[in-house]
XYZ file of C-alpha atoms in Angstrom:
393
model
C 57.087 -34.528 61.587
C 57.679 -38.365 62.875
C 60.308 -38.679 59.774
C 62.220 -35.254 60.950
C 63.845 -33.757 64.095
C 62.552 -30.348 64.581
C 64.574 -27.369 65.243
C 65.727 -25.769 67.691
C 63.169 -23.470 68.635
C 60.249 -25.990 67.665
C 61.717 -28.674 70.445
C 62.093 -25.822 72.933
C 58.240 -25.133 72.931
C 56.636 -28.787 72.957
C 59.480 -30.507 74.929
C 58.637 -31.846 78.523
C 55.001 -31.088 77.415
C 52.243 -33.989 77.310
C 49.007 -32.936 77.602
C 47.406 -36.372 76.982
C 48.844 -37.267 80.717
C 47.686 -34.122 82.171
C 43.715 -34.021 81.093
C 44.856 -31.562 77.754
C 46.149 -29.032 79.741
C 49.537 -27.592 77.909
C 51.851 -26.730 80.542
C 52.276 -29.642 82.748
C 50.661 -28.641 86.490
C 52.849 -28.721 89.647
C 53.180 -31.391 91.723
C 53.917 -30.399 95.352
C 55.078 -34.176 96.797
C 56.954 -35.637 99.825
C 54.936 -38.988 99.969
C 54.248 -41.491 97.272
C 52.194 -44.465 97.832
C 52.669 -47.530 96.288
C 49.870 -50.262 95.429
C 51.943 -52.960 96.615
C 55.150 -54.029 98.997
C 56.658 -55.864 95.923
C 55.400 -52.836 93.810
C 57.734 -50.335 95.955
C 60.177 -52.338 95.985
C 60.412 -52.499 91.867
C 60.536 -49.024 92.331
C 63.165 -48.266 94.331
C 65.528 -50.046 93.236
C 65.217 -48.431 89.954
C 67.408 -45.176 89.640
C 65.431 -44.293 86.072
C 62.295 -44.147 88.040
C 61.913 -40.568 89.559
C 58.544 -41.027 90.827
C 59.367 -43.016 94.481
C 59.743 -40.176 96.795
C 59.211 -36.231 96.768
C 63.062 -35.672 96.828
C 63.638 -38.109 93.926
C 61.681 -36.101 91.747
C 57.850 -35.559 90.165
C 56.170 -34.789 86.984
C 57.033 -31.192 87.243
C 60.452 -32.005 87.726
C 60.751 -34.630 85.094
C 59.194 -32.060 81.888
C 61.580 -29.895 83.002
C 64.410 -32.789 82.619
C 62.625 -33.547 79.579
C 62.908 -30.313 77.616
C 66.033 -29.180 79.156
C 68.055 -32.990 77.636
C 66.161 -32.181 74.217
C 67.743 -28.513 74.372
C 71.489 -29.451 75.160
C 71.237 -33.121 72.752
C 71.941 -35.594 75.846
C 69.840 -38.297 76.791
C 69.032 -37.383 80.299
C 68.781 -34.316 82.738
C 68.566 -34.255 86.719
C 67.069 -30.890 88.311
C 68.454 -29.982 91.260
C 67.918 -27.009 93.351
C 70.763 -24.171 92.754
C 73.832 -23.935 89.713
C 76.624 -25.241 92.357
C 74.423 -27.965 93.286
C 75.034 -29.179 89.460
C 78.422 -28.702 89.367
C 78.566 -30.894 93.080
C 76.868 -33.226 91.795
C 78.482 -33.675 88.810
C 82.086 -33.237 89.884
C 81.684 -35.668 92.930
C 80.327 -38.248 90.829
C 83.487 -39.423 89.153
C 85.926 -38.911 91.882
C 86.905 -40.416 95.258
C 90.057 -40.525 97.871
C 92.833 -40.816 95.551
C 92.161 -39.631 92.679
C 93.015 -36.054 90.729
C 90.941 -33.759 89.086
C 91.970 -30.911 86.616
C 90.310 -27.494 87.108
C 89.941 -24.069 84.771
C 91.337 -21.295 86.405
C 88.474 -19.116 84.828
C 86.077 -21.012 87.175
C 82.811 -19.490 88.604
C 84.266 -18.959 92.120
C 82.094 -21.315 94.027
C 83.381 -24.134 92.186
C 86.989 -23.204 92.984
C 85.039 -23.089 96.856
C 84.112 -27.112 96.395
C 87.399 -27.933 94.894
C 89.483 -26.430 97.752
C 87.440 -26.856 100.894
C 85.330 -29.396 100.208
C 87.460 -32.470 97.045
C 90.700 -31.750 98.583
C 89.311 -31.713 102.304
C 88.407 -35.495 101.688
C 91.493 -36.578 99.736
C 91.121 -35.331 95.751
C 94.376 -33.585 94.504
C 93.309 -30.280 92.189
C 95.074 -28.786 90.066
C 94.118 -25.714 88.171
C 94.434 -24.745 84.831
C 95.396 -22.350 81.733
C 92.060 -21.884 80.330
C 93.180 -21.286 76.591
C 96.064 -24.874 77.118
C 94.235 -26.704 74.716
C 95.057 -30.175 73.799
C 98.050 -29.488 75.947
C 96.445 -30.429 79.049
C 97.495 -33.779 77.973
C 100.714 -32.776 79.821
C 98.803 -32.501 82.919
C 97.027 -35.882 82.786
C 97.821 -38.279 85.246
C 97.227 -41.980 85.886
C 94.749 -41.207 88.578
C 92.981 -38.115 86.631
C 89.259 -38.762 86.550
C 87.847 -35.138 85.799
C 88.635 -32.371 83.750
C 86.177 -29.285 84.565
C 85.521 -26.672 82.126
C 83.687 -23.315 81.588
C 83.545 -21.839 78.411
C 83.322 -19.106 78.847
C 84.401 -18.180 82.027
C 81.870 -16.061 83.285
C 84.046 -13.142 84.333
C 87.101 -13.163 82.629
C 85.558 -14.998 79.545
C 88.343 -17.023 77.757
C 86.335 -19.542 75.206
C 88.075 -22.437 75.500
C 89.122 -25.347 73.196
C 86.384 -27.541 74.780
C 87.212 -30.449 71.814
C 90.496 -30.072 72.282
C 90.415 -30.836 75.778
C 87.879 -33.124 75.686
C 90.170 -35.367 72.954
C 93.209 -35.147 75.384
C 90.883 -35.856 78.619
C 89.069 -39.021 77.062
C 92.654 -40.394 75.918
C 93.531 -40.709 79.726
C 89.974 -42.027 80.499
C 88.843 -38.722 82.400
C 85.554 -37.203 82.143
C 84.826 -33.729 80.898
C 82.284 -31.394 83.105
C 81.525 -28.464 81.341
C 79.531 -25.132 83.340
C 77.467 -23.795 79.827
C 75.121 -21.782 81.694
C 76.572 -18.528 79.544
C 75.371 -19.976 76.088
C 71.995 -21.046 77.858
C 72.202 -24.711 76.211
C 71.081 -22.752 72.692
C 74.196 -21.263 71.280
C 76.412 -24.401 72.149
C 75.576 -27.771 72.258
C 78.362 -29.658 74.211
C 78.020 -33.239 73.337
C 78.786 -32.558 70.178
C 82.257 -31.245 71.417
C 83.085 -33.981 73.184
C 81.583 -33.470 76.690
C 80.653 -35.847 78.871
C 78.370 -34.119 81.725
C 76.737 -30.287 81.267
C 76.039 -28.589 83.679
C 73.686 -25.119 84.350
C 73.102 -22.879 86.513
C 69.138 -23.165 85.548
C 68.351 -19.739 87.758
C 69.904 -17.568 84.928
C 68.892 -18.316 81.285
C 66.864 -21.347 81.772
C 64.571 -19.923 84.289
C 65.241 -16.074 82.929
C 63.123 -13.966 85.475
C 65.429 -13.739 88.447
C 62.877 -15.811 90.714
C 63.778 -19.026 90.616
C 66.960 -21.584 92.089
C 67.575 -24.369 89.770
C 70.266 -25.976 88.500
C 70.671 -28.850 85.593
C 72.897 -32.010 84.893
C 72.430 -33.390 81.580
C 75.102 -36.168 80.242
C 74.436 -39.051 77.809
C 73.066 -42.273 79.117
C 76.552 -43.836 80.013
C 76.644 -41.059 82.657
C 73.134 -41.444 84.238
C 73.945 -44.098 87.288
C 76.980 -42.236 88.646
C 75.461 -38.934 88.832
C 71.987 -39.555 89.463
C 73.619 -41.990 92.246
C 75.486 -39.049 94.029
C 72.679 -36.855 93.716
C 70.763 -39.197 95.860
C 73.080 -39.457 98.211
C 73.686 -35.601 98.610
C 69.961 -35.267 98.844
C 69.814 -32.885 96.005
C 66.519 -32.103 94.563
C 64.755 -29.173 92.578
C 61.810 -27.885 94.388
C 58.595 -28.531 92.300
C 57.504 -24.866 91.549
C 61.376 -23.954 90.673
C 61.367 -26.773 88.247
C 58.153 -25.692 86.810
C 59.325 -21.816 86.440
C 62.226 -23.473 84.620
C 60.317 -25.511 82.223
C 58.143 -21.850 81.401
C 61.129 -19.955 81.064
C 62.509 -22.596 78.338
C 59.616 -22.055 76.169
C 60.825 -18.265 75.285
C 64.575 -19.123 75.331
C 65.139 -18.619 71.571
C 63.110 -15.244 71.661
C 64.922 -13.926 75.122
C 68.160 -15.035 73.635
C 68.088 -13.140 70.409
C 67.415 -9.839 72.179
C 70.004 -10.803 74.778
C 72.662 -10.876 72.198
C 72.045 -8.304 70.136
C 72.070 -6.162 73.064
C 74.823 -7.712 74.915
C 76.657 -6.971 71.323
C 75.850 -3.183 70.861
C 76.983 -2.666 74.616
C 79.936 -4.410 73.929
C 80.849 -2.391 70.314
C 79.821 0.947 71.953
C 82.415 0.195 75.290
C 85.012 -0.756 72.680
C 84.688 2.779 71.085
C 85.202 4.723 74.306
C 88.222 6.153 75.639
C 87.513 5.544 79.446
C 87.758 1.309 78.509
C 90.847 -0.450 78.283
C 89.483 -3.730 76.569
C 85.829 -5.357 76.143
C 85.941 -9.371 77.177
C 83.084 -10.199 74.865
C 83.195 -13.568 73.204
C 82.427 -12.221 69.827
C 84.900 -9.549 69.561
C 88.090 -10.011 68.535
C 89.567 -8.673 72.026
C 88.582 -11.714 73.944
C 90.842 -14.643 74.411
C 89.811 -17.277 72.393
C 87.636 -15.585 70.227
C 88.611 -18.066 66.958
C 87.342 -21.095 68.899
C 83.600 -19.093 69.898
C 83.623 -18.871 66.112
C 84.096 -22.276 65.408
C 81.743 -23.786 68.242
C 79.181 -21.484 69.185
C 76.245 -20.484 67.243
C 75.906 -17.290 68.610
C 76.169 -14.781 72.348
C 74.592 -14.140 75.050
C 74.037 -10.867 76.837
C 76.925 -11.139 79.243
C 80.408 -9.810 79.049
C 82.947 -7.697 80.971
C 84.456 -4.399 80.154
C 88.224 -3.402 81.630
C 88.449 -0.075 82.144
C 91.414 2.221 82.652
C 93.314 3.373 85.914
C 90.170 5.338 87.835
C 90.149 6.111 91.732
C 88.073 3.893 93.005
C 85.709 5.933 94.501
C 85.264 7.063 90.537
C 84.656 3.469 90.593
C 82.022 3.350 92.685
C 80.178 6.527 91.242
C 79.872 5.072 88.262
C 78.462 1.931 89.303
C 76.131 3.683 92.195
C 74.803 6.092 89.685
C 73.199 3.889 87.320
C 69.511 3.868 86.381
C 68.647 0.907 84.685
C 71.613 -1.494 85.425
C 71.048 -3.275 89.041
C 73.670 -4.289 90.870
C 73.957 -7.714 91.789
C 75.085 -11.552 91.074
C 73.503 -13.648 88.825
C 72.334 -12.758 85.579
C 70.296 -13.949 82.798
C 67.118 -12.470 83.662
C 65.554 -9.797 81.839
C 66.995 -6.878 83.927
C 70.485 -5.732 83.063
C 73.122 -5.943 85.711
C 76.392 -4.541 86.710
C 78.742 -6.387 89.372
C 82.605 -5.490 89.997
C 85.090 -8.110 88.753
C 87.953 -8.771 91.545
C 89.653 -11.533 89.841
C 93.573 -11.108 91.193
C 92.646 -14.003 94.055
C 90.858 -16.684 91.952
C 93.721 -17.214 89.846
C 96.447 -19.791 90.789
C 97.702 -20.937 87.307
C 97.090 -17.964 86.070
C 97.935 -14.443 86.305
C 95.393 -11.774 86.173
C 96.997 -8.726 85.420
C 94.718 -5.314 84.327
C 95.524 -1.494 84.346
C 92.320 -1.170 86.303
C 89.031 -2.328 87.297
C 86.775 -4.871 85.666
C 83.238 -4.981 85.733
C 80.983 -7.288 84.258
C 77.484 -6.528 82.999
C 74.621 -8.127 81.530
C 72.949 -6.444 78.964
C 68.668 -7.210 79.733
C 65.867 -7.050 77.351
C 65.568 -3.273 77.821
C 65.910 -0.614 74.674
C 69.822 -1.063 74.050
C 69.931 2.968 73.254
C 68.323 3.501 76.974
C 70.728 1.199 78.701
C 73.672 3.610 76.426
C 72.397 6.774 77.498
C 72.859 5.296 81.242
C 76.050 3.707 80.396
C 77.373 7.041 78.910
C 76.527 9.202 82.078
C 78.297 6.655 84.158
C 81.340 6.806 82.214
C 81.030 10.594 82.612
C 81.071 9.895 86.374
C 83.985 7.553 86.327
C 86.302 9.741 84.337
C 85.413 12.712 86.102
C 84.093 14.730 83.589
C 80.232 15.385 85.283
């Protein structure tokens, strides 16, 4: 196939893998390193000075590390990836490469709330202005550009409250003021959108979730195109960032069942999502692919497909109701993260992470992620809950 870029799920199995360098064997080994020696003084010194060269020092990277990098820049379509050891070690990295004392950077008020953490007590702390965002503005964040605006961060879509947003559109209106778009697309797992074709300049992942996809791993990815590389892999280095070597390799096995784990995610995450829509305890389902989810149109447009997580609003309950519904499930465990092969349950209290924003429900939200369990099974749970929060059991 030398005349012809595979697909999709061809690249995601051979990517990052050379077994000519690694004595045939198929899934590159992992290399535990802190020391590297060098054959010469001038040798090292080539070396180091050399940000594309990962192999200097455990913490700059090592083989492991670098397939991982490999097959995780052939998934998204940029030319390089940097593992580093959690999801808001990406976005850190990322975010503090492009600005300084000074300068302004524009925010989504749908962000994951650790990233709202780093732009409040850790950007402004040391002299970057924030300011957050309407998630569905569009091309008019123009408005909000200013002279000194360097970033625009984005997550589409929010992974709570998930408004898709018009990541072109915002990208256009960013790159006319010379800012760089960030984008958090850990929910489409790099395979239902690919973000430099939408204008964005730096992706980011949380790697634990899809990438990784057995809850027992802490990675996180930057990918960007080559124009990108020295800033970020710069500020990495200097934050000491690193992904440790048997992460990275649980990573690079987890990518090589992606395409499968993400089929069954959806279609899962979709009959959930249809069967909450259809019951009279739920208010509204915030599922990308139904029509009750802000921004719906533009997930059309620019995403290929779902993934298995989504939140469901429910009606005015007590909320001890609340809490029997939740406690009582069987196959739902409740907990953060996501995008392993369990499914998962975790209340939604959004009314404090909004500033631009208003975040105004009848009652609670609560976000789930549907596994790779029997989608009738995880129902039949779902169903007794409801019975539970309603009061009817």
């Amino acid at each position: 196939m030398a005349d012809k870029k595979p697909k999709i799920d061809t690249t995601l199995i051979h990517a990052g893998s050379h077994p000519e360098d690694n004595f045939g064997i198929i899934n590159p080994p992992v290399y535990h390193a802190s020391t590297v020696a060098h054959p010469s003084v001038a040798a090292m010194r080539e070396k180091r000075k050399n940000p594309n060269d990962n192999f200097v020092y455990g913490r700059r990277g090592t083989p492991t590390a670098f397939a991982f990098e490999e097959a995780v820049a052939q998934l998204e379509g940029g030319d390089r990836t940097i593992a580093v050891g959690s999801g808001l070690a990406s976005i850190c990295g990322a975010m503090l490469a492009f600005v300084g004392a000074g300068d302004h950077a524009l925010v989504t008020d749908n962000a994951y709330a650790p990233t709202r953490n780093l732009a409040n007590k850790f950007m402004s702390r040391y002299g970057v202005e924030i300011t957050y965002y309407d998630p569905m503005i569009g091309g008019g964040i123009a408005d909000l550009m200013r002279p000194n605006t360097k970033v625009v961060y984005t997550e589409a879509p929010g992974s709570h409250s998930f408004e898709v947003q018009d990541i072109p559109a915002i990208a256009e209106a960013a790159h006319a003021a010379g800012a760089k778009v960030v984008m958090d697309n850990t929910w489409s797992g790099g395979y239902h959108f690919k973000p430099f074709e939408h204008g964005v300049d730096v992706s980011v992942h949380a790697a634990t979730k899809y990438l990784v996809g057995h809850s027992d791993a802490m990675l996180g990815a930057i990918t960007m195109k080559k124009e990108n590389f020295e800033p970020v892999i710069n500020c990495v280095h200097v934050l000491g960032y690193n992904a440790a070597p048997d992460d990275a390799y649980l990573g690079l096995r987890g990518i090589r069942t992606l395409s499968a784990r993400m089929a069954r995610h959806q279609a899962n995450g979709l009959k959930l999502a249809e069967w909450f829509a259809g019951q009279p305890e739920v208010h509204k389902v915030l599922h990308p692919a139904l029509p009750s989810c802000p921004g719906h149109e533009i997930w059309k447009r620019d995403f290929t497909g779902s993934s298995g997580l989504f939140s469901v609003v429910f009606n005015d309950y007590p909320q001890e109701n609340l809490e029997a519904m939740i406690d009582g499930l069987e196959l739902f465990a409740l907990g953060g993260s996501w995008g392993g092969f369990e499914s998962l349950v975790l209340p939604s209290n959004l009314e404090g992470n909004r500033t631009a924003t208003k975040w105004e429900t009848p009652g609670p939200c609560v976000r789930f992620h549907a596994g790779l369990e029997d989608a009738d099974d995880l129902i039949e749970d779902l169903a007794a809950g409801l019975k539970r929060l309603s009061g009817r059991s």
